Tab-separated table of C-alpha atoms and ligand atoms in Angstrom:
chain	number	residue	atom	x	y	z
D	870	MET	CA	7.938	-23.145	8.423
D	871	ASN	CA	4.662	-21.464	9.197
D	872	VAL	CA	3.523	-21.782	5.481
D	873	PRO	CA	0.738	-24.038	4.496
D	874	THR	CA	1.738	-25.923	1.229
D	875	GLU	CA	-1.156	-24.156	-0.513
D	876	ASN	CA	1.054	-20.941	-0.277
D	877	LEU	CA	4.082	-22.225	-1.652
D	878	LYS	CA	2.178	-22.166	-5.151
D	879	TYR	CA	3.287	-18.383	-4.965
D	880	ILE	CA	6.934	-17.830	-6.476
D	881	ASN	CA	7.797	-14.968	-4.358
D	882	TRP	CA	7.092	-16.672	-1.328
D	883	PRO	CA	9.520	-18.937	0.410
D	884	ASN	CA	8.538	-21.398	3.025
D	885	ASN	CA	10.317	-19.975	6.134
D	886	TYR	CA	8.057	-16.551	5.705
D	887	GLY	CA	4.941	-16.246	7.612
D	888	ASP	CA	1.508	-17.434	6.635
D	889	PRO	CA	0.092	-14.409	3.828
D	890	GLN	CA	-3.411	-15.848	4.016
D	891	TRP	CA	-5.007	-12.663	6.170
D	892	PHE	CA	-2.956	-10.541	3.530
D	893	ILE	CA	-4.132	-11.999	0.657
D	894	HIS	CA	-7.669	-11.853	2.083
D	895	ASP	CA	-7.527	-8.444	3.452
D	896	ARG	CA	-6.651	-6.688	0.085
D	897	PHE	CA	-6.947	-3.207	1.375
D	898	GLY	CA	-4.178	-1.237	3.353
D	899	LEU	CA	-3.412	2.116	4.626
D	900	PHE	CA	0.198	3.722	4.348
D	901	ILE	CA	0.844	6.467	6.514
D	902	HIS	CA	3.888	8.852	5.898
D	903	PHE	CA	4.990	10.836	8.709
D	904	GLY	CA	8.027	12.286	9.962
D	905	LEU	CA	10.047	15.659	9.818
D	906	TYR	CA	9.079	16.010	6.349
D	907	SER	CA	5.656	16.538	6.958
D	908	ALA	CA	6.680	19.935	8.541
D	909	GLY	CA	8.755	20.853	5.453
D	910	ALA	CA	5.190	20.355	3.355
D	911	ARG	CA	7.093	19.821	0.127
D	912	HIS	CA	7.452	15.899	-0.676
D	913	GLU	CA	9.534	13.572	1.825
D	914	TRP	CA	12.337	13.761	-0.493
D	915	PHE	CA	13.030	17.627	-0.141
D	916	MET	CA	16.028	16.973	2.016
D	917	THR	CA	18.096	15.474	-0.773
D	918	ARG	CA	16.096	17.387	-3.833
D	919	GLU	CA	17.264	20.437	-2.266
D	920	LYS	CA	20.749	19.173	-0.900
D	921	ILE	CA	19.790	20.280	2.570
D	922	ASP	CA	22.684	19.342	5.010
D	923	LEU	CA	22.190	18.189	8.524
D	924	GLN	CA	22.693	21.372	10.200
D	925	ALA	CA	20.247	23.064	7.919
D	926	TYR	CA	17.592	20.470	8.159
D	927	LYS	CA	17.801	20.598	12.015
D	928	LYS	CA	15.299	23.507	12.139
D	929	TYR	CA	12.507	20.747	11.161
D	930	PHE	CA	13.526	18.580	14.182
D	931	ASP	CA	13.536	21.768	16.588
D	932	TYR	CA	10.373	22.794	15.640
D	933	PHE	CA	8.653	19.411	15.161
D	934	ASN	CA	5.379	19.604	17.183
D	935	PRO	CA	2.346	17.520	15.881
D	936	ASP	CA	0.140	18.843	18.586
D	937	LEU	CA	-3.108	17.781	17.006
D	938	LEU	CA	-2.342	13.965	16.009
D	939	HIS	CA	-4.488	11.921	17.891
D	940	ALA	CA	-3.686	8.453	16.894
D	941	LYS	CA	-7.508	6.960	17.770
D	942	GLN	CA	-8.796	9.678	15.227
D	943	TRP	CA	-6.309	8.433	12.599
D	944	ALA	CA	-7.226	4.814	13.345
D	945	GLN	CA	-11.139	5.432	13.296
D	946	TYR	CA	-10.479	7.030	9.704
D	947	ALA	CA	-8.512	4.113	8.810
D	948	LYS	CA	-11.351	1.645	9.999
D	949	LYS	CA	-13.966	3.695	8.399
D	950	ALA	CA	-12.118	3.828	5.067
D	951	GLY	CA	-12.435	-0.013	5.115
D	952	VAL	CA	-8.645	-0.824	5.547
D	953	LYS	CA	-7.911	-4.071	7.297
D	954	TYR	CA	-4.238	-3.199	7.880
D	955	VAL	CA	-1.998	-0.164	8.327
D	956	VAL	CA	1.737	0.540	7.219
D	957	ILE	CA	3.424	3.251	9.369
D	958	THR	CA	7.049	4.826	8.469
D	959	THR	CA	8.950	4.094	11.674
D	960	LYS	CA	11.780	5.693	9.728
D	961	HIS	CA	12.052	7.515	6.400
D	962	HIS	CA	15.183	8.266	4.438
D	963	GLU	CA	15.867	11.553	6.225
D	964	GLY	CA	16.689	9.515	9.447
D	965	PHE	CA	14.301	10.443	11.917
D	966	VAL	CA	12.518	7.794	14.235
D	967	LEU	CA	9.218	7.890	15.171
D	968	TRP	CA	9.798	5.850	18.451
D	969	ASP	CA	11.860	6.066	21.671
D	970	SER	CA	14.991	4.356	20.560
D	971	LYS	CA	17.923	3.685	22.661
D	972	LEU	CA	20.132	3.932	19.763
D	973	THR	CA	19.934	7.466	18.440
D	974	GLU	CA	19.131	10.815	19.975
D	975	TYR	CA	17.042	11.587	16.344
D	976	LYS	CA	13.805	10.784	17.835
D	977	VAL	CA	9.940	11.804	18.353
D	978	THR	CA	10.928	11.845	22.175
D	979	ASN	CA	13.686	14.359	21.871
D	980	THR	CA	11.296	16.914	20.109
D	981	VAL	CA	8.707	19.181	21.563
D	982	ILE	CA	5.932	16.792	21.398
D	983	LYS	CA	8.206	14.280	23.569
D	984	ARG	CA	5.855	11.229	23.277
D	985	ASP	CA	6.646	7.871	21.529
D	986	LEU	CA	3.913	8.397	18.792
D	987	LEU	CA	4.759	5.165	17.059
D	988	TYR	CA	3.507	3.378	20.330
D	989	GLU	CA	0.496	5.424	20.255
D	990	ILE	CA	-0.395	4.859	16.859
D	991	VAL	CA	0.283	1.046	17.036
D	992	GLU	CA	-1.945	0.807	19.955
D	993	ALA	CA	-4.851	2.848	18.648
D	994	MET	CA	-4.615	0.747	15.308
D	995	ARG	CA	-4.856	-2.364	17.304
D	996	GLU	CA	-7.615	-1.386	19.164
D	997	GLU	CA	-9.543	-0.915	15.735
D	998	GLY	CA	-8.827	-4.509	14.916
D	999	LEU	CA	-6.299	-3.281	12.355
D	1000	LYS	CA	-3.058	-5.165	11.525
D	1001	ILE	CA	0.195	-3.575	11.558
D	1002	GLY	CA	2.935	-3.079	9.447
D	1003	PHE	CA	6.271	-1.254	9.716
D	1004	TYR	CA	7.704	0.829	6.677
D	1005	HIS	CA	11.632	1.204	7.867
D	1006	SER	CA	13.821	2.759	5.345
D	1007	LEU	CA	17.226	1.001	4.451
D	1008	ILE	CA	18.559	4.526	3.170
D	1009	ASP	CA	19.465	7.030	6.077
D	1010	TRP	CA	20.569	10.198	4.942
D	1011	ASN	CA	21.261	11.509	8.985
D	1012	HIS	CA	23.463	8.475	9.611
D	1013	PRO	CA	27.267	9.720	9.973
D	1014	ASP	CA	28.327	6.136	8.604
D	1015	PHE	CA	25.766	5.756	5.549
D	1016	ILE	CA	27.976	5.853	2.728
D	1017	ILE	CA	27.524	8.966	0.251
D	1018	ASP	CA	26.020	7.847	-3.176
D	1019	GLY	CA	24.273	9.774	-5.821
D	1020	LEU	CA	20.768	9.920	-4.047
D	1021	HIS	CA	22.364	11.788	-0.651
D	1022	PRO	CA	21.646	15.328	-0.092
D	1023	LEU	CA	25.662	15.726	0.374
D	1024	ARG	CA	26.232	14.296	-3.075
D	1025	ASP	CA	27.744	17.127	-4.634
D	1026	ASP	CA	29.885	17.860	-1.717
D	1027	VAL	CA	33.069	16.322	-2.863
D	1028	SER	CA	34.918	16.564	0.378
D	1029	LYS	CA	32.302	14.578	2.162
D	1030	ARG	CA	32.359	11.779	-0.411
D	1031	SER	CA	35.558	10.150	1.158
D	1032	LEU	CA	34.948	6.505	2.110
D	1033	ALA	CA	37.563	7.042	4.998
D	1034	ASN	CA	35.549	8.577	7.485
D	1035	ARG	CA	32.253	6.233	6.909
D	1036	ASN	CA	31.976	2.897	7.841
D	1037	MET	CA	28.476	0.995	6.496
D	1038	ASP	CA	28.956	-1.894	8.908
D	1039	THR	CA	28.617	0.457	11.897
D	1040	TYR	CA	25.540	1.831	9.879
D	1041	ILE	CA	24.224	-1.798	9.415
D	1042	GLU	CA	24.582	-2.553	13.164
D	1043	TYR	CA	22.475	0.415	13.729
D	1044	LEU	CA	20.130	-0.800	11.357
D	1045	LYS	CA	19.888	-4.071	13.154
D	1046	GLY	CA	19.610	-2.656	16.638
D	1047	GLN	CA	16.576	-0.438	15.105
D	1048	ILE	CA	15.182	-3.701	13.806
D	1049	ARG	CA	15.409	-5.377	17.113
D	1050	GLU	CA	13.740	-2.379	18.906
D	1051	LEU	CA	10.764	-1.983	16.505
D	1052	LEU	CA	10.054	-6.086	16.780
D	1053	THR	CA	10.574	-6.582	20.431
D	1054	ASN	CA	8.682	-3.664	21.836
D	1055	TYR	CA	5.911	-3.225	20.075
D	1056	GLY	CA	3.862	-6.279	20.216
D	1057	GLU	CA	3.109	-8.699	16.995
D	1058	ILE	CA	4.178	-6.920	14.072
D	1059	ASN	CA	2.120	-8.258	11.094
D	1060	TYR	CA	4.436	-6.899	8.004
D	1061	LEU	CA	7.933	-5.133	7.393
D	1062	TRP	CA	8.046	-2.852	4.826
D	1063	PHE	CA	11.685	-2.187	4.049
D	1064	ASP	CA	12.660	0.807	1.455
D	1065	PHE	CA	14.663	0.377	-0.686
D	1066	SER	CA	17.470	-1.032	-3.096
D	1067	TYR	CA	18.893	0.706	-6.017
D	1068	SER	CA	21.833	-1.681	-6.769
D	1069	HIS	CA	20.981	-0.851	-10.416
D	1070	ARG	CA	22.198	2.618	-10.128
D	1071	ASP	CA	25.879	3.696	-10.957
D	1072	TRP	CA	26.954	7.352	-10.540
D	1073	GLY	CA	30.450	6.681	-11.487
D	1074	TRP	CA	31.837	7.850	-8.159
D	1075	ALA	CA	29.410	5.795	-6.369
D	1076	LYS	CA	27.183	2.641	-6.856
D	1077	GLY	CA	23.776	2.154	-5.869
D	1078	LYS	CA	22.810	0.005	-2.593
D	1079	GLY	CA	21.531	-3.338	-2.377
D	1080	ALA	CA	21.742	-6.732	-0.761
D	1081	VAL	CA	25.227	-6.518	-0.287
D	1082	ASP	CA	25.088	-3.355	1.158
D	1083	TRP	CA	22.225	-3.768	3.471
D	1084	ARG	CA	23.633	-7.377	4.328
D	1085	SER	CA	19.831	-8.430	3.546
D	1086	GLU	CA	20.283	-11.794	4.210
D	1087	GLU	CA	21.159	-11.354	7.706
D	1088	LEU	CA	18.501	-8.460	7.954
D	1089	GLU	CA	15.769	-11.119	6.871
D	1090	LYS	CA	17.097	-13.613	9.117
D	1091	LEU	CA	17.189	-11.256	12.066
D	1092	VAL	CA	13.563	-10.196	11.316
D	1093	LEU	CA	12.060	-13.891	11.086
D	1094	GLU	CA	13.819	-14.846	14.400
D	1095	LEU	CA	12.195	-11.878	16.248
D	1096	GLN	CA	8.752	-12.291	14.516
D	1097	PRO	CA	8.421	-15.810	12.612
D	1098	ASN	CA	5.097	-15.034	11.642
D	1099	ILE	CA	5.928	-11.597	10.063
D	1100	LEU	CA	5.452	-10.903	6.286
D	1101	LEU	CA	8.149	-9.290	3.946
D	1102	ASN	CA	8.167	-7.072	1.100
D	1103	ASP	CA	10.537	-7.411	-1.816
D	1104	ARG	CA	12.847	-4.411	-1.271
D	1105	LEU	CA	15.653	-5.801	0.258
D	1106	ASP	CA	16.751	-7.143	-3.255
D	1107	LEU	CA	16.684	-11.018	-2.458
D	1108	ASN	CA	14.081	-11.270	-4.949
D	1109	ARG	CA	11.290	-12.800	-2.705
D	1110	GLY	CA	8.726	-11.333	-0.533
D	1111	ILE	CA	5.506	-9.413	-1.628
D	1112	MET	CA	6.407	-7.655	-4.509
D	1113	THR	CA	5.715	-3.557	-4.263
D	1114	PRO	CA	4.841	-1.742	-7.724
D	1115	GLU	CA	4.338	1.734	-6.708
D	1116	GLN	CA	2.623	4.933	-8.470
D	1117	PHE	CA	1.345	3.011	-11.471
D	1118	GLN	CA	-1.222	0.221	-11.844
D	1119	PRO	CA	0.734	-2.693	-13.284
D	1120	ASN	CA	-0.752	-3.999	-16.070
D	1121	ARG	CA	-0.395	-7.538	-15.722
D	1122	LEU	CA	1.228	-8.853	-12.274
D	1123	ASN	CA	-0.469	-11.886	-11.577
D	1124	LYS	CA	1.966	-14.261	-13.039
D	1125	GLU	CA	5.424	-14.846	-13.371
D	1126	ASN	CA	6.292	-17.864	-15.656
D	1127	ASN	CA	2.609	-18.385	-15.335
D	1128	GLN	CA	2.657	-19.039	-11.619
D	1129	PRO	CA	0.814	-16.341	-9.574
D	1130	VAL	CA	2.733	-14.026	-6.948
D	1131	ILE	CA	1.586	-12.156	-3.856
D	1132	TRP	CA	1.822	-8.415	-4.808
D	1133	GLU	CA	0.657	-5.011	-3.321
D	1134	ALA	CA	0.465	-1.622	-5.647
D	1135	CYS	CA	1.197	1.238	-3.327
D	1136	GLN	CA	-0.235	4.402	-4.476
D	1137	THR	CA	-0.316	8.267	-3.203
D	1138	MET	CA	-3.608	10.509	-3.353
D	1139	ASN	CA	-1.547	13.243	-4.940
D	1140	GLY	CA	1.554	11.890	-6.062
D	1141	SER	CA	3.502	12.666	-2.595
D	1142	TRP	CA	3.938	10.590	0.216
D	1143	GLY	CA	4.588	12.913	2.841
D	1144	TYR	CA	2.503	15.809	3.455
D	1145	HIS	CA	2.603	18.275	0.158
D	1146	ARG	CA	0.779	21.551	0.751
D	1147	ASP	CA	0.882	22.905	-2.686
D	1148	ASN	CA	0.524	19.759	-4.634
D	1149	LEU	CA	-2.966	19.635	-6.193
D	1150	ASN	CA	-2.640	16.621	-8.222
D	1151	TRP	CA	-5.343	15.210	-6.308
D	1152	LYS	CA	-6.818	11.757	-7.919
D	1153	SER	CA	-10.436	11.832	-7.435
D	1154	SER	CA	-12.217	9.056	-5.032
D	1155	ASP	CA	-13.566	7.465	-8.167
D	1156	THR	CA	-10.221	6.834	-9.735
D	1157	LEU	CA	-8.653	5.794	-6.599
D	1158	LEU	CA	-11.845	3.256	-6.237
D	1159	LYS	CA	-11.080	2.272	-9.670
D	1160	MET	CA	-7.527	1.555	-8.689
D	1161	LEU	CA	-8.406	-0.444	-5.757
D	1162	ILE	CA	-10.819	-2.727	-7.578
D	1163	ASP	CA	-8.367	-3.022	-10.735
D	1164	THR	CA	-5.979	-4.049	-8.329
D	1165	VAL	CA	-7.844	-6.690	-6.829
D	1166	SER	CA	-9.178	-8.157	-9.971
D	1167	LYS	CA	-5.736	-9.016	-10.824
D	1168	ASN	CA	-4.990	-10.855	-7.453
D	1169	GLY	CA	-3.202	-7.594	-6.012
D	1170	ASN	CA	-3.538	-5.700	-2.534
D	1171	PHE	CA	-3.996	-2.111	-2.325
D	1172	LEU	CA	-1.758	0.132	-0.131
D	1173	LEU	CA	-3.620	3.750	-0.388
D	1174	ASN	CA	-1.169	6.418	1.327
D	1175	ILE	CA	-1.834	9.514	3.434
D	1176	GLY	CA	0.562	11.990	4.575
D	1177	PRO	CA	-0.575	13.718	7.785
D	1178	ASN	CA	0.478	17.342	7.939
D	1179	GLY	CA	2.934	18.672	10.552
D	1180	ARG	CA	0.383	19.082	13.357
D	1181	GLY	CA	-0.411	15.445	12.910
D	1182	GLU	CA	-3.798	16.241	11.181
D	1183	ILE	CA	-5.079	14.194	8.015
D	1184	ASP	CA	-5.834	17.130	5.761
D	1185	GLU	CA	-9.305	17.665	4.272
D	1186	ASN	CA	-8.470	16.421	0.879
D	1187	SER	CA	-7.360	13.002	2.223
D	1188	VAL	CA	-10.270	12.927	4.728
D	1189	VAL	CA	-12.854	13.698	1.942
D	1190	ARG	CA	-11.214	10.540	0.047
D	1191	LEU	CA	-11.103	8.354	2.708
D	1192	LYS	CA	-14.596	8.998	3.585
D	1193	ALA	CA	-15.916	8.517	0.266
D	1194	ILE	CA	-13.756	5.303	-0.158
D	1195	GLY	CA	-15.316	4.256	3.290
D	1196	GLU	CA	-18.945	4.747	2.177
D	1197	TRP	CA	-18.505	2.527	-1.035
D	1198	MET	CA	-16.449	0.056	1.075
D	1199	ARG	CA	-19.387	-0.183	3.566
D	1200	LEU	CA	-21.674	-1.281	0.848
D	1201	HIS	CA	-19.278	-3.010	-1.123
D	1202	ALA	CA	-16.530	-4.946	0.810
D	1203	ARG	CA	-17.866	-8.406	-0.239
D	1204	SER	CA	-16.133	-7.615	-3.722
D	1205	ILE	CA	-12.947	-6.845	-2.224
D	1206	TYR	CA	-12.164	-8.944	1.334
D	1207	GLY	CA	-11.546	-12.498	0.189
D	1208	SER	CA	-11.758	-11.975	-3.421
D	1209	LYS	CA	-9.494	-12.599	-6.206
D	1210	GLN	CA	-9.061	-12.746	-9.757
D	1211	SER	CA	-11.847	-14.541	-12.269
D	1212	GLU	CA	-10.863	-16.678	-14.884
D	1213	PHE	CA	-14.015	-15.068	-16.563
D	1214	GLU	CA	-12.995	-12.096	-19.075
D	1215	ALA	CA	-14.809	-8.915	-18.070
D	1216	PRO	CA	-16.932	-6.679	-20.302
D	1217	ILE	CA	-15.545	-3.417	-21.607
D	1218	ASP	CA	-15.489	-0.901	-19.009
D	1219	CYS	CA	-15.731	-3.606	-16.282
D	1220	ARG	CA	-13.782	-5.562	-13.822
D	1221	TYR	CA	-14.460	-8.813	-12.239
D	1222	THR	CA	-13.379	-9.876	-8.836
D	1223	GLN	CA	-14.608	-13.391	-7.460
D	1224	ARG	CA	-15.206	-14.793	-3.987
D	1225	GLY	CA	-16.145	-18.770	-4.616
D	1226	SER	CA	-19.098	-19.035	-6.716
D	1227	GLN	CA	-20.011	-15.293	-6.330
D	1228	LEU	CA	-18.669	-13.238	-9.180
D	1229	TYR	CA	-18.703	-9.404	-8.959
D	1230	LEU	CA	-18.948	-7.190	-11.691
D	1231	HIS	CA	-17.575	-3.517	-11.045
D	1232	ILE	CA	-18.965	-1.192	-13.713
D	1233	PHE	CA	-16.548	1.629	-14.349
D	1234	SER	CA	-18.695	3.247	-17.130
D	1235	TRP	CA	-22.315	3.286	-17.085
D	1236	PRO	CA	-23.886	1.780	-20.153
D	1237	TYR	CA	-27.225	2.086	-22.086
D	1238	LYS	CA	-29.516	-0.922	-20.853
D	1239	HIS	CA	-27.458	-3.571	-21.237
D	1240	ILE	CA	-24.371	-5.471	-20.292
D	1241	HIS	CA	-23.264	-8.579	-22.322
D	1242	VAL	CA	-21.242	-10.881	-20.136
D	1243	LYS	CA	-19.684	-13.408	-21.779
D	1244	GLY	CA	-18.946	-17.376	-20.901
D	1245	LEU	CA	-21.803	-17.425	-18.562
D	1246	ALA	CA	-24.712	-18.946	-20.314
D	1247	GLY	CA	-26.307	-21.467	-18.305
D	1248	ARG	CA	-24.008	-20.637	-15.359
D	1249	VAL	CA	-26.098	-17.994	-13.411
D	1250	SER	CA	-28.724	-18.548	-10.832
D	1251	TYR	CA	-29.264	-15.018	-9.279
D	1252	CYS	CA	-28.192	-11.372	-10.006
D	1253	GLN	CA	-28.478	-8.239	-7.843
D	1254	PHE	CA	-27.064	-4.771	-7.203
D	1255	LEU	CA	-24.698	-5.343	-4.323
D	1256	HIS	CA	-25.214	-1.878	-2.646
D	1257	ASP	CA	-29.062	-2.383	-2.352
D	1258	ALA	CA	-29.518	-6.123	-3.089
D	1259	SER	CA	-32.111	-5.355	-5.692
D	1260	GLU	CA	-32.340	-7.942	-8.259
D	1261	VAL	CA	-30.937	-7.328	-11.755
D	1262	ARG	CA	-33.030	-9.234	-14.254
D	1263	PHE	CA	-31.260	-11.044	-17.280
D	1264	ALA	CA	-31.796	-12.785	-20.178
D	1265	GLU	CA	-30.157	-15.745	-21.996
D	1266	TYR	CA	-30.226	-17.042	-26.066
D	1267	ASP	CA	-33.725	-18.512	-26.338
D	1268	PRO	CA	-33.740	-20.350	-29.874
D	1269	LYS	CA	-37.578	-20.203	-29.658
D	1270	GLU	CA	-37.564	-16.204	-28.998
D	1271	VAL	CA	-37.449	-13.961	-32.462
D	1272	ILE	CA	-35.139	-11.182	-31.956
D	1273	THR	CA	-36.656	-8.108	-32.982
D	1274	SER	CA	-34.988	-5.013	-33.770
D	1275	THR	CA	-36.214	-3.700	-30.465
D	1276	GLU	CA	-34.186	-6.182	-28.567
D	1277	THR	CA	-30.678	-7.071	-28.255
D	1278	THR	CA	-29.214	-10.083	-30.179
D	1279	ILE	CA	-27.953	-12.681	-27.677
D	1280	ASP	CA	-25.075	-14.688	-28.220
D	1281	ARG	CA	-24.963	-18.371	-27.368
D	1282	ASP	CA	-22.506	-18.221	-24.596
D	1283	SER	CA	-23.840	-15.030	-23.158
D	1284	VAL	CA	-26.042	-13.514	-20.398
D	1285	VAL	CA	-27.607	-10.383	-20.994
D	1286	LEU	CA	-27.952	-7.940	-17.895
D	1287	ASN	CA	-30.845	-5.506	-18.115
D	1288	LEU	CA	-29.694	-2.237	-16.334
D	1289	PRO	CA	-31.444	0.968	-15.232
D	1290	VAL	CA	-31.239	3.939	-17.392
D	1291	GLN	CA	-29.931	5.941	-14.520
D	1292	LYS	CA	-26.803	4.724	-12.892
D	1293	PRO	CA	-27.312	3.786	-8.962
D	1294	ASN	CA	-26.327	6.432	-6.673
D	1295	VAL	CA	-22.816	5.111	-5.744
D	1296	SER	CA	-19.511	5.793	-7.141
D	1297	ILE	CA	-18.894	2.291	-8.834
D	1298	PRO	CA	-21.795	0.061	-9.050
D	1299	VAL	CA	-21.419	-3.759	-8.565
D	1300	ILE	CA	-23.320	-6.573	-9.585
D	1301	GLU	CA	-22.991	-9.718	-7.730
D	1302	LEU	CA	-23.778	-12.877	-9.974
D	1303	PHE	CA	-24.143	-16.065	-7.935
D	1304	LEU	CA	-23.066	-18.816	-10.167
D	1305	LYS	CA	-24.553	-22.491	-10.396
W	1347	GLC	C1	9.894	5.253	-2.332
W	1347	GLC	C2	10.362	6.550	-2.375
W	1347	GLC	C3	9.385	6.859	-0.893
W	1347	GLC	C4	8.169	6.180	-0.462
W	1347	GLC	C5	8.309	4.787	-1.108
W	1347	GLC	C6	6.683	4.228	-0.988
W	1347	GLC	O1	10.597	4.537	-3.002
W	1347	GLC	O2	11.767	6.481	-1.590
W	1347	GLC	O3	9.607	8.205	-0.578
W	1347	GLC	O4	8.153	5.865	0.707
W	1347	GLC	O5	8.883	4.369	-2.010
W	1347	GLC	O6	6.521	3.237	-1.826
């Protein structure tokens, strides 16, 4: 419908989905997990991990009061970090909704804060020029008609497992109504991030849920009717949409049957999506940057998560990382936006990205004096560090030059870059090679 023919080469991109070019170009997004679980502060799954029933979970609703949530500030952090789009949780598995829904009382406007926070966040992000994605949970542990399965907080309560009192169709109608509200009342939404399907799971007394249970085809149709240009992820269990590997860096996801796919790695800073006070598994800023670069070097997007705390503030550990990434992005955005995998093979400890005839060499581990880049002999016209545009001089094989023991040997097909002894003062130095 909307998709130019060049996009049809992606095997996970049907032609009735929106045009994904902005997404492929932008490469870097911010995931935001925020809900009642932010106040529990021990991972967004604690309701089910601790098998908490609705009554006991209600205290998080009663005391929810993110009084320090300033959407503009979130948006400024996002913008400065260098992301181009944001994916915000409208509802997570706990079932609490972050907007003023007409379909449930379990919503943000019925908490102490009383405001439609989703509206504020969307407005603020748009003002910063960021595109908007909605994460929406297919799973709902609050809805009385959602059939209990092995992931549900009440899974051990055998008396509650009975199907008699639960009607999944009623739940799906509710789910569709939510989607209708979200895609009607909040302007143009660029990306819908459904979560998640688990039809392969089987607990004996219950099976996991997937496309049949969610009535995914209907959901997909509704979404596209309401927002024809929207992008969809792959978690409806329909075997299409943006692939979303989570919490690992795929070794090789760029090609299936030798055809490219559109994909996005989603990653936490510390292993938890929701705010987790006592979790100290923080990845360093350098590690996160390397993950971003590694993803783009394999034609993927990177969706980096933050979990603001119960007062609606982004905690210091996350802020430090967002700032460090933003500082690197300020100087190196050229190697990320609009860049993709290169056909050249990167030297050891390095990653390439490429944008047209500019090749970007990201140096993960600083070597001594030389980097030999293969396959580029006669192809390079100029080289510089990206952060300060200082020339990087290079040498090529020359049959007339005698190679002495004080100089490196140059392969006929290689270019040798001459590096300063000291690593430049940026976390991941990038050399920009202009190709002939
Ligand atoms: C999941 C989890 C979850 C998280 C998400 C992000 O599968 O259930 O808590 O929101 O994926 O990728």
